[in-house]
XYZ file of C-alpha atoms in Angstrom:
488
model
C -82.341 148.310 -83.284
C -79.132 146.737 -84.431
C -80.289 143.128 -84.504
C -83.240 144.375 -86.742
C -80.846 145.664 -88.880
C -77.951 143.960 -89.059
C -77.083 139.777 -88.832
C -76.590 138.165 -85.641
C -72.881 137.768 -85.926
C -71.983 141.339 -86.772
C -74.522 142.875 -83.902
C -72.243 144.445 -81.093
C -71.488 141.683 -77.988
C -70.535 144.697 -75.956
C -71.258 148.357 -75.696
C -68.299 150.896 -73.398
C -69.835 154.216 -72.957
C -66.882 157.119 -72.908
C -67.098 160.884 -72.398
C -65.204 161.401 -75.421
C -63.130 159.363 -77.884
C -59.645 159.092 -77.038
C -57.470 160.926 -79.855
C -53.958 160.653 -81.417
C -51.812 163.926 -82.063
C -53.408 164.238 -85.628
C -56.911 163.991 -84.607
C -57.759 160.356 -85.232
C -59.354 157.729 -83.115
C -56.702 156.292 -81.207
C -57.546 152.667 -80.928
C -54.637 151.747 -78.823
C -55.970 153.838 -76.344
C -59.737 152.497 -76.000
C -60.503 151.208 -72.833
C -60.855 147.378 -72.289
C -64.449 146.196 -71.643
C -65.059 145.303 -68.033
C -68.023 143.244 -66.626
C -70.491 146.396 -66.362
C -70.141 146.757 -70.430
C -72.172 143.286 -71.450
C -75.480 144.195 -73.564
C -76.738 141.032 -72.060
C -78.064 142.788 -68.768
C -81.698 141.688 -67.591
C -84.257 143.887 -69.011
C -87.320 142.875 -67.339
C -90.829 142.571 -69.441
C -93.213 146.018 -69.861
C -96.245 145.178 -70.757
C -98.347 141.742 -69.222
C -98.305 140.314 -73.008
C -94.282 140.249 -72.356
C -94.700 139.182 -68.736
C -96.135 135.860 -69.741
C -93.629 135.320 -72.471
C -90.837 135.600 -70.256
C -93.059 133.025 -67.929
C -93.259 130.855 -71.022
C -89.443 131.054 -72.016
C -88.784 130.483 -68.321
C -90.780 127.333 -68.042
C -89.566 125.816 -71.277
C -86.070 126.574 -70.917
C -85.588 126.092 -66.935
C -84.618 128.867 -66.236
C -85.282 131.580 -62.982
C -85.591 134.753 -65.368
C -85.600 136.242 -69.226
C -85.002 139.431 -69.937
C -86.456 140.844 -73.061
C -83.742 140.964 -75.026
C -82.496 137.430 -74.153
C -82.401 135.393 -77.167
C -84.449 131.659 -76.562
C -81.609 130.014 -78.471
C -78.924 131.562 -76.688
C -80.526 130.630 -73.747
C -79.999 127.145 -74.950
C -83.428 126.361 -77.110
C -83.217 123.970 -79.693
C -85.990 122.838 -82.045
C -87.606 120.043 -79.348
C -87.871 123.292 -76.798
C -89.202 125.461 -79.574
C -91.839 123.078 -80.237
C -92.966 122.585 -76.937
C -92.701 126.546 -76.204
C -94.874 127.104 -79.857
C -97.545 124.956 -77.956
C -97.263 126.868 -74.382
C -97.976 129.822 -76.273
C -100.804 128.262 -78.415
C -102.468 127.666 -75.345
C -101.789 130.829 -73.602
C -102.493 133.070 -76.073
C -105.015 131.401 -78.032
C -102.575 132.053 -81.274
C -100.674 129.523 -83.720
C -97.362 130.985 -84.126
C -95.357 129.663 -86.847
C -92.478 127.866 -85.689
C -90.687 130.058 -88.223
C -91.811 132.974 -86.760
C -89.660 131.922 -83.477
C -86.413 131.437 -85.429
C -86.548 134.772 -87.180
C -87.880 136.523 -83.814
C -86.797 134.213 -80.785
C -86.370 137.860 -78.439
C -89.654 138.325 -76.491
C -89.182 142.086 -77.685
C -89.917 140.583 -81.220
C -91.949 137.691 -80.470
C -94.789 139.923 -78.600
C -95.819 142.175 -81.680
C -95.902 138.845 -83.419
C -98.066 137.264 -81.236
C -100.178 140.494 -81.052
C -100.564 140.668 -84.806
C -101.943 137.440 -84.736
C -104.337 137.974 -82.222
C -105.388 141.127 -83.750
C -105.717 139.070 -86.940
C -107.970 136.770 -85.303
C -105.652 133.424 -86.346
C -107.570 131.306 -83.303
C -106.433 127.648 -82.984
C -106.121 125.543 -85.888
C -106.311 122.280 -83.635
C -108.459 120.772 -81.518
C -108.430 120.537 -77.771
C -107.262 117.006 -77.215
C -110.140 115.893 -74.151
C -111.208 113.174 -71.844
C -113.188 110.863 -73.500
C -115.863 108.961 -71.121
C -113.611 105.915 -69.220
C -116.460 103.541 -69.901
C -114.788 103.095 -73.601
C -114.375 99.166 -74.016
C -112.222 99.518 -77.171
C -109.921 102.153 -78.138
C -108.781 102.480 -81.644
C -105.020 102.815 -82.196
C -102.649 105.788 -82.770
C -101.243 105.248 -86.475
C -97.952 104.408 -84.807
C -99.169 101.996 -82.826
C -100.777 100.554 -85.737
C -97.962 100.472 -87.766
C -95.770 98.356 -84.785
C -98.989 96.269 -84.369
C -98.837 95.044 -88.055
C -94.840 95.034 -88.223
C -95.620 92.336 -85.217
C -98.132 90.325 -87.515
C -95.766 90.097 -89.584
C -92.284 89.304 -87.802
C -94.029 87.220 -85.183
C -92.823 87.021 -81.230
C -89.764 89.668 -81.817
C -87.759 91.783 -79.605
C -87.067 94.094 -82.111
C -89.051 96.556 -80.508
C -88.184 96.086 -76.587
C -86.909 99.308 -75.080
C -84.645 98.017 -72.276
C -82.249 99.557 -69.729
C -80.808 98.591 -66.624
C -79.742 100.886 -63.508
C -77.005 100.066 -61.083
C -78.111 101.643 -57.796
C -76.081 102.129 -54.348
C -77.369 102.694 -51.181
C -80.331 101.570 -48.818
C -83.207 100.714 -50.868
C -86.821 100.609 -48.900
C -88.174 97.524 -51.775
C -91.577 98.458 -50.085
C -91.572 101.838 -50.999
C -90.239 100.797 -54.668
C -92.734 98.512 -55.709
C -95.722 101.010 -54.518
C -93.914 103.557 -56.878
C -93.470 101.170 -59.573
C -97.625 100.451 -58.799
C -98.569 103.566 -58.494
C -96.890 104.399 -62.134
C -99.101 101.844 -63.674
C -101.919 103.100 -62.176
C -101.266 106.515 -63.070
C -100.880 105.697 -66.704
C -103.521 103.776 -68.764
C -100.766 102.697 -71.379
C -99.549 99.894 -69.108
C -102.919 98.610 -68.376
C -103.235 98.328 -72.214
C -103.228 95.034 -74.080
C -103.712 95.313 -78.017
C -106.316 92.832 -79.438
C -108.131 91.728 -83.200
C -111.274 92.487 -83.513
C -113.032 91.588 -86.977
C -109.436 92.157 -88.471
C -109.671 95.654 -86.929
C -106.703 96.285 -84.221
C -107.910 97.819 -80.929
C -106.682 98.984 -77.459
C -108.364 97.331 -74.665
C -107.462 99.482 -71.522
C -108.049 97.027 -67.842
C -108.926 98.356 -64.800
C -106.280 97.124 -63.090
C -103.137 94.721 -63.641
C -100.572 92.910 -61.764
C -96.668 94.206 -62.254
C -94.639 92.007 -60.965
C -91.373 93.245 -59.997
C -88.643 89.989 -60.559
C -86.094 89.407 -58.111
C -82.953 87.789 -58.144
C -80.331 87.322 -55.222
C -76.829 86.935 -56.559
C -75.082 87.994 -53.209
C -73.394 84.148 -52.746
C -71.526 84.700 -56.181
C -67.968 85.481 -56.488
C -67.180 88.888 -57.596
C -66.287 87.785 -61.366
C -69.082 85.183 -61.362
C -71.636 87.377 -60.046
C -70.748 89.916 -63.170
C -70.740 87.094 -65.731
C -74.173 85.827 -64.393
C -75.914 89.211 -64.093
C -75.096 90.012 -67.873
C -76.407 87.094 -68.839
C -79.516 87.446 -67.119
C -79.782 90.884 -68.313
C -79.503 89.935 -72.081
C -81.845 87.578 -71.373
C -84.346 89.815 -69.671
C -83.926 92.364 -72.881
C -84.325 90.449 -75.732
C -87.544 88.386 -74.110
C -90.172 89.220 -76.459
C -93.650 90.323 -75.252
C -97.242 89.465 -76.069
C -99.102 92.381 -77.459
C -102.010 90.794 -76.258
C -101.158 90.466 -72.846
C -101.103 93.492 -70.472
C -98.718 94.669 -69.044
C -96.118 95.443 -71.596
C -93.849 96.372 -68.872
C -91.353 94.465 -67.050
C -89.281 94.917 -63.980
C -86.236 93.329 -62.283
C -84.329 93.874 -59.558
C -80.609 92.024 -58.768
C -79.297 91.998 -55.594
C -75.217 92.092 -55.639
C -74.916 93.327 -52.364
C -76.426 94.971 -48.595
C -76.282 98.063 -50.702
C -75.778 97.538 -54.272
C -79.206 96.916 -56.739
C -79.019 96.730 -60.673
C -82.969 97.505 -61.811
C -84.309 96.445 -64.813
C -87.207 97.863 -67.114
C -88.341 96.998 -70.430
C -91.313 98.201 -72.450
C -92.629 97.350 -75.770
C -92.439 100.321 -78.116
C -95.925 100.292 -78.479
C -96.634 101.680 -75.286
C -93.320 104.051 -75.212
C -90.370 106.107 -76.184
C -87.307 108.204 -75.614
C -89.332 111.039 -74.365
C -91.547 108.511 -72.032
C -88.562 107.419 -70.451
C -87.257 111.117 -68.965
C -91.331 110.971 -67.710
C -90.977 107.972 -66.210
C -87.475 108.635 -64.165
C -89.271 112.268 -63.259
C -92.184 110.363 -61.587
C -90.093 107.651 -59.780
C -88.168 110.228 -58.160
C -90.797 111.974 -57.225
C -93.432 108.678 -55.658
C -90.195 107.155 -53.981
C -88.834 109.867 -51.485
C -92.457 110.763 -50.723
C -93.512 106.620 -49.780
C -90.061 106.533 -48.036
C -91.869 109.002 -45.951
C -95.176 107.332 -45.209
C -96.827 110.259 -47.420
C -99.239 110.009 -50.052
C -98.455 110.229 -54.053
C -97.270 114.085 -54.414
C -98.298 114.157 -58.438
C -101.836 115.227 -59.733
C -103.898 113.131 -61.147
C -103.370 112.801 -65.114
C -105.983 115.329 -67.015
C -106.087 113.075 -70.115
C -104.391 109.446 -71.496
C -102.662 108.171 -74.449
C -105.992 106.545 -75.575
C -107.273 109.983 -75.817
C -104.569 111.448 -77.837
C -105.058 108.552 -80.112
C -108.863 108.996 -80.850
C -108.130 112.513 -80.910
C -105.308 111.677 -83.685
C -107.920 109.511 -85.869
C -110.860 112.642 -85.783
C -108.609 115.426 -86.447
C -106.149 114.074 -89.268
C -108.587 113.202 -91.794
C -110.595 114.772 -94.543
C -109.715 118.259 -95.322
C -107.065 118.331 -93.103
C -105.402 115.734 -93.761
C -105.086 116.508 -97.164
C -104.244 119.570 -96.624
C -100.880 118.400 -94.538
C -100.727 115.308 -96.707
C -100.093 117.738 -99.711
C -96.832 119.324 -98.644
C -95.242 115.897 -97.874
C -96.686 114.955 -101.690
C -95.221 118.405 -103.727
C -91.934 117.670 -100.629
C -91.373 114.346 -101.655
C -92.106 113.497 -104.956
C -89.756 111.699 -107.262
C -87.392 111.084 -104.252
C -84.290 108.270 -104.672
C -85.439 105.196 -103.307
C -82.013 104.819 -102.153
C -78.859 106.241 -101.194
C -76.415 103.981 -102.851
C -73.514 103.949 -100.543
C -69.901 101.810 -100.967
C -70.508 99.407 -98.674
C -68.382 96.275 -97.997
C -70.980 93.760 -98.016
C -74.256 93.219 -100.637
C -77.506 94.658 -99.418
C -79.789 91.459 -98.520
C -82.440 90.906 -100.137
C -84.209 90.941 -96.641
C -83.708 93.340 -93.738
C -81.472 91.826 -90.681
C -81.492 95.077 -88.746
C -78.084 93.901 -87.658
C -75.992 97.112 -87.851
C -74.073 98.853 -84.846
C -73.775 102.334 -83.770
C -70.396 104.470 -84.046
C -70.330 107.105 -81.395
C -67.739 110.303 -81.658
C -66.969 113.161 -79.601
C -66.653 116.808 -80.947
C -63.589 118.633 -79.290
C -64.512 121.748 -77.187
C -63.196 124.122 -79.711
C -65.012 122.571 -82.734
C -68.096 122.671 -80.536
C -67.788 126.437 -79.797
C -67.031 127.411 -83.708
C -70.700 125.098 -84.494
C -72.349 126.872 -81.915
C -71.474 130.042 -83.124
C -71.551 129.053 -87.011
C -75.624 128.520 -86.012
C -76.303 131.532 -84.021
C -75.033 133.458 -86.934
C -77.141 132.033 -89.378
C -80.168 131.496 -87.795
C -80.349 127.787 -87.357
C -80.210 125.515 -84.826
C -76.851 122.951 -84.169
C -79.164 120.131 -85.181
C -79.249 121.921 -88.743
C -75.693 122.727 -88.940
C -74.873 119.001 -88.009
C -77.331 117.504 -90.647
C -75.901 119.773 -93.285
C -72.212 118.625 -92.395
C -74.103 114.696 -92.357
C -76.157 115.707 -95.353
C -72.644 117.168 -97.635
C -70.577 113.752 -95.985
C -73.214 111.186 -97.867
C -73.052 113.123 -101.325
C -69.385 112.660 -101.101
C -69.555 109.171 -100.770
C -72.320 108.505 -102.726
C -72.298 111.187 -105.317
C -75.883 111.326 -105.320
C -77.150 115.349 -105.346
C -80.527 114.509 -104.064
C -80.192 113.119 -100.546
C -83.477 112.109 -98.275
C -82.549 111.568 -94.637
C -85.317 110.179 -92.016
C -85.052 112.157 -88.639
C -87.176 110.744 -85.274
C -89.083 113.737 -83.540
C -90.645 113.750 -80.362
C -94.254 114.759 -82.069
C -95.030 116.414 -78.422
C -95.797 119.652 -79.797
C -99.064 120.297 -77.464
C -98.745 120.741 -73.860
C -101.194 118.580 -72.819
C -99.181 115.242 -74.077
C -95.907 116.387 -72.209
C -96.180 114.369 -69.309
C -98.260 111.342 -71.016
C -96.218 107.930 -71.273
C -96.694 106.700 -74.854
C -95.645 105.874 -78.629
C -95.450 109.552 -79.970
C -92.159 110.110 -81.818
C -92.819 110.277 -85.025
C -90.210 109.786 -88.576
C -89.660 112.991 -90.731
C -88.681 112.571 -94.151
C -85.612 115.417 -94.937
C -84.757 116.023 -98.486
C -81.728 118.051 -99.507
C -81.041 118.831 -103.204
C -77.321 119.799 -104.054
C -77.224 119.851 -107.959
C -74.995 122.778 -109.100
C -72.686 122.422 -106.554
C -73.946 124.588 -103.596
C -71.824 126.002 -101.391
C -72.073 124.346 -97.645
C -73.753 127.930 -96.391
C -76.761 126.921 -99.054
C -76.847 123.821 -98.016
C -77.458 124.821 -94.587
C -80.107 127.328 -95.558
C -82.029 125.019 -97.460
C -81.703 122.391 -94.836
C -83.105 125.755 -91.954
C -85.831 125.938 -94.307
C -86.545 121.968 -94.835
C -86.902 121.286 -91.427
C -88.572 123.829 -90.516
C -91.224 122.754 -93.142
C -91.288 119.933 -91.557
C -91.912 120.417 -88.576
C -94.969 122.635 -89.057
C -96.224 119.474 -90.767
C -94.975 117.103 -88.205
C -98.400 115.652 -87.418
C -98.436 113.794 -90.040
C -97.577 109.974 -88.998
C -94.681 108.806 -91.616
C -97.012 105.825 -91.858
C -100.112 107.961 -93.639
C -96.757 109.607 -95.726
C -95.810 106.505 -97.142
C -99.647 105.525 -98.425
C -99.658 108.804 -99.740
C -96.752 108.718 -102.010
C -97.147 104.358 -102.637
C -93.452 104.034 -103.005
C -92.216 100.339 -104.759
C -91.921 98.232 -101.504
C -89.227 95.871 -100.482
C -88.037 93.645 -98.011
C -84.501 95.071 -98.648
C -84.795 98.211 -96.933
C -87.338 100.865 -95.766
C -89.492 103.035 -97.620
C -88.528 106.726 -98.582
């Protein structure tokens, strides 16, 4: 009752049930004397779910979150939910229930004891899906059109030539007794698995297409540097590594994976793996380490591949992208990034110590921080009480730092997202992520707490129009190009 009435900061964290109110010789509460909360006073106790609509909520929450049980009065952000979990929990329940919930809707009822009527109302309402199943097409396809991202990488390659700008490497160091055998059928069996690496990217009649083989080789490099000295061995490695990262691929040769594997000692490996963006991201990478650990225990063992076979592929997801966003739809989306966007800075004009050149170098670095444990626990808090997520209290703090440098009141920020809001893409590997455009206006002189709110309300936005490729954003709006720096 209380957190429909009052805000989440000022709702009770505790409740201490008394047989009477302890008094002081005039007849007032004596505060003094109140009892101290113990552990059987939290308000926090598991309430388990009433009806089956609530059952498979919890299930939902439980899944998405990792957790064993929720209650019905556990919060999903308090259970740690961000806007990525939201997302992906938005699309368990589209497919459960059969509903699209606004992602809104979860922020301003993310309690299962509020989410259900919700969910009923729009059932009762009959608010069905507004997308598309995303299905198997026929694997007889010869040529696969491209996602729009892909598209966009594949002519950003025309144009820049052989280019590692867009390698995604990493290298491992492993210890212990590696079975190579086992390794290289899991690295196989990965390929296999996934259409993606199997895909080479061709011209045909100046159209761009995927051509998907039935099979490729992936040859996993080796290299022994055992013999080396200790300091030479280290020297040599990073050199090879560099080397191995910054090789560029063919687009038109599958795969666009590579492998290696150094040897420093009996029982010390570094592994190697770089992909082209065009077949991957961040998100592809957690599905790729999932899989590898579960193929390699179970070959260690002489048993057979423990994951199911892959309902659908990237390919699909990409003709699926090219029916659905068009036409009315399209438009439709296309028209809140247009009324979002329009008359935008092209820049933020920054004091910078060096002239902007007249052509991108992409050489820039990367400053890293850390956020003490107190400062962390006031943020944390600071969100839960007004509704947002620590993402939005961050980019407000980021969004109020660059008007103070720049003194610019109308600030446009460009934020990756996963784009894996349907549940059927989760465990794809593939170019998904996706660029939203996030514009905050502070004219007048807003205090930081309407900054934030507009910011809650910005992203939120836009991420119930997150479908949207940035690529068909920037067509829309036909911003002045330049070589200089990036559109929007």
């Amino acid at each position: 009752f209380l957190q429909d009435q009052l805000p989440e900061y000022m709702v009770p964290a505790v409740f201490v049930v008394l047989d009477a109110l302890p008094l002081t010789p005039n007849g007032k509460v004596d505060r003094k004397a109140l009892p101290a909360p113990d552990g059987s006073s939290r308000t926090d106790e598991y309430v388990a779910p009433r009806t089956p609509t609530e059952a498979i909520i919890a299930d939902l929450f439980a899944a998405t979150l990792g957790v064993d049980t929720v209650g019905i009065y556990d919060s999903f952000f308090d259970l740690g939910g961000h806007s990525l979990l939201a997302t992906q929990l938005i699309s368990r329940i589209r497919q459960s229930f059969e509903v699209e919930v606004p992602l809104k809707a979860l922020f301003e009822s993310p309690r299962i004891v509020q989410l259900d009527p919700v969910i009923n109302q729009l059932r009762q309402q009959g608010q069905g899906l507004s997308l598309p199943p995303i299905e198997r097409v026929a694997p007889e396809r010869e040529e696969t059109p491209l996602s729009f991202a892909q598209e966009r990488l594949w002519f950003l390659h025309q144009l820049d030539g052989s280019s590692a700008t867009y390698n995604m490497p990493a290298v491992l160091r492993m210890r212990g007794d590696l079975n190579l055998d086992a390794f290289e059928r899991t690295l196989h069996e990965i390929v296999r698995r996934h259409e993606v690496f199997r895909t080479s990217f061709e011209n045909v009649d100046g159209t761009a297409v995927q051509v998907i083989h039935p099979e490729v080789s992936l040859n996993l490099e080796k290299a022994d540097l055992q013999q080396l000295q200790e300091s030479e061995r280290e020297t040599v490695l990073k050199q090879q590594a560099q080397q191995f990262a910054i090789s560029p691929f063919n687009l038109e040769s599958a795969p666009l994976i590579r492998c290696c594997l150094w040897q420093l000692s009996d029982n010390e490996y570094v592994f190697g793996i770089n992909m082209h963006h065009i077949i991957s991201d961040g998100w592809s990478t957690g599905v790729l380490i999932r899989e590898v650990s579960a193929l390699y225990p179970a070959f260690c063992a002489g048993d057979a591949s423990p994951l199911p076979e892959l309902e659908i592929q990237y390919a699909d997801f990409a003709i699926w992208q090219r029916q659905y966003l068009s036409g009315a739809v399209l438009e439709e989306q296309l028209q809140y990034w247009v009324s979002q966007l329009q008359g935008a800075p092209e820049l933020l004009q920054l004091p910078t110590d060096r002239p902007r050149p007249s052509v991108q170098s992409y050489r820039g670095a990367t400053q890293s921080f850390e956020l003490g444990q107190e400062l962390t626990q006031k943020l944390v808090a600071l969100s839960k009480q007004k509704g947002s997520t620590v993402f939005m209290t961050l980019m407000s703090a980021f969004v109020t730092l660059l008007y103070r440098y720049s003194g610019q009141t109308d600030v446009v920020i460009g934020s990756p997202i996963a784009n894996r809001n349907r549940s059927e893409i989760e465990g794809l590997i593939g170019f998904f992520v996706n660029t939203l455009v996030l514009r905050t206006r502070l004219e007048e002189n807003p205090s930081f707490e309407d900054v934030l709110a507009q910011v809650r309300e910005t992203t939120l936005q836009a991420y119930e129009h997150q479908d949207v490729p940035f690529e068909q954003v920037v067509e829309a709006l036909q911003p002045q190009r330049s070589l200089s720096h990036t559109p929007l």
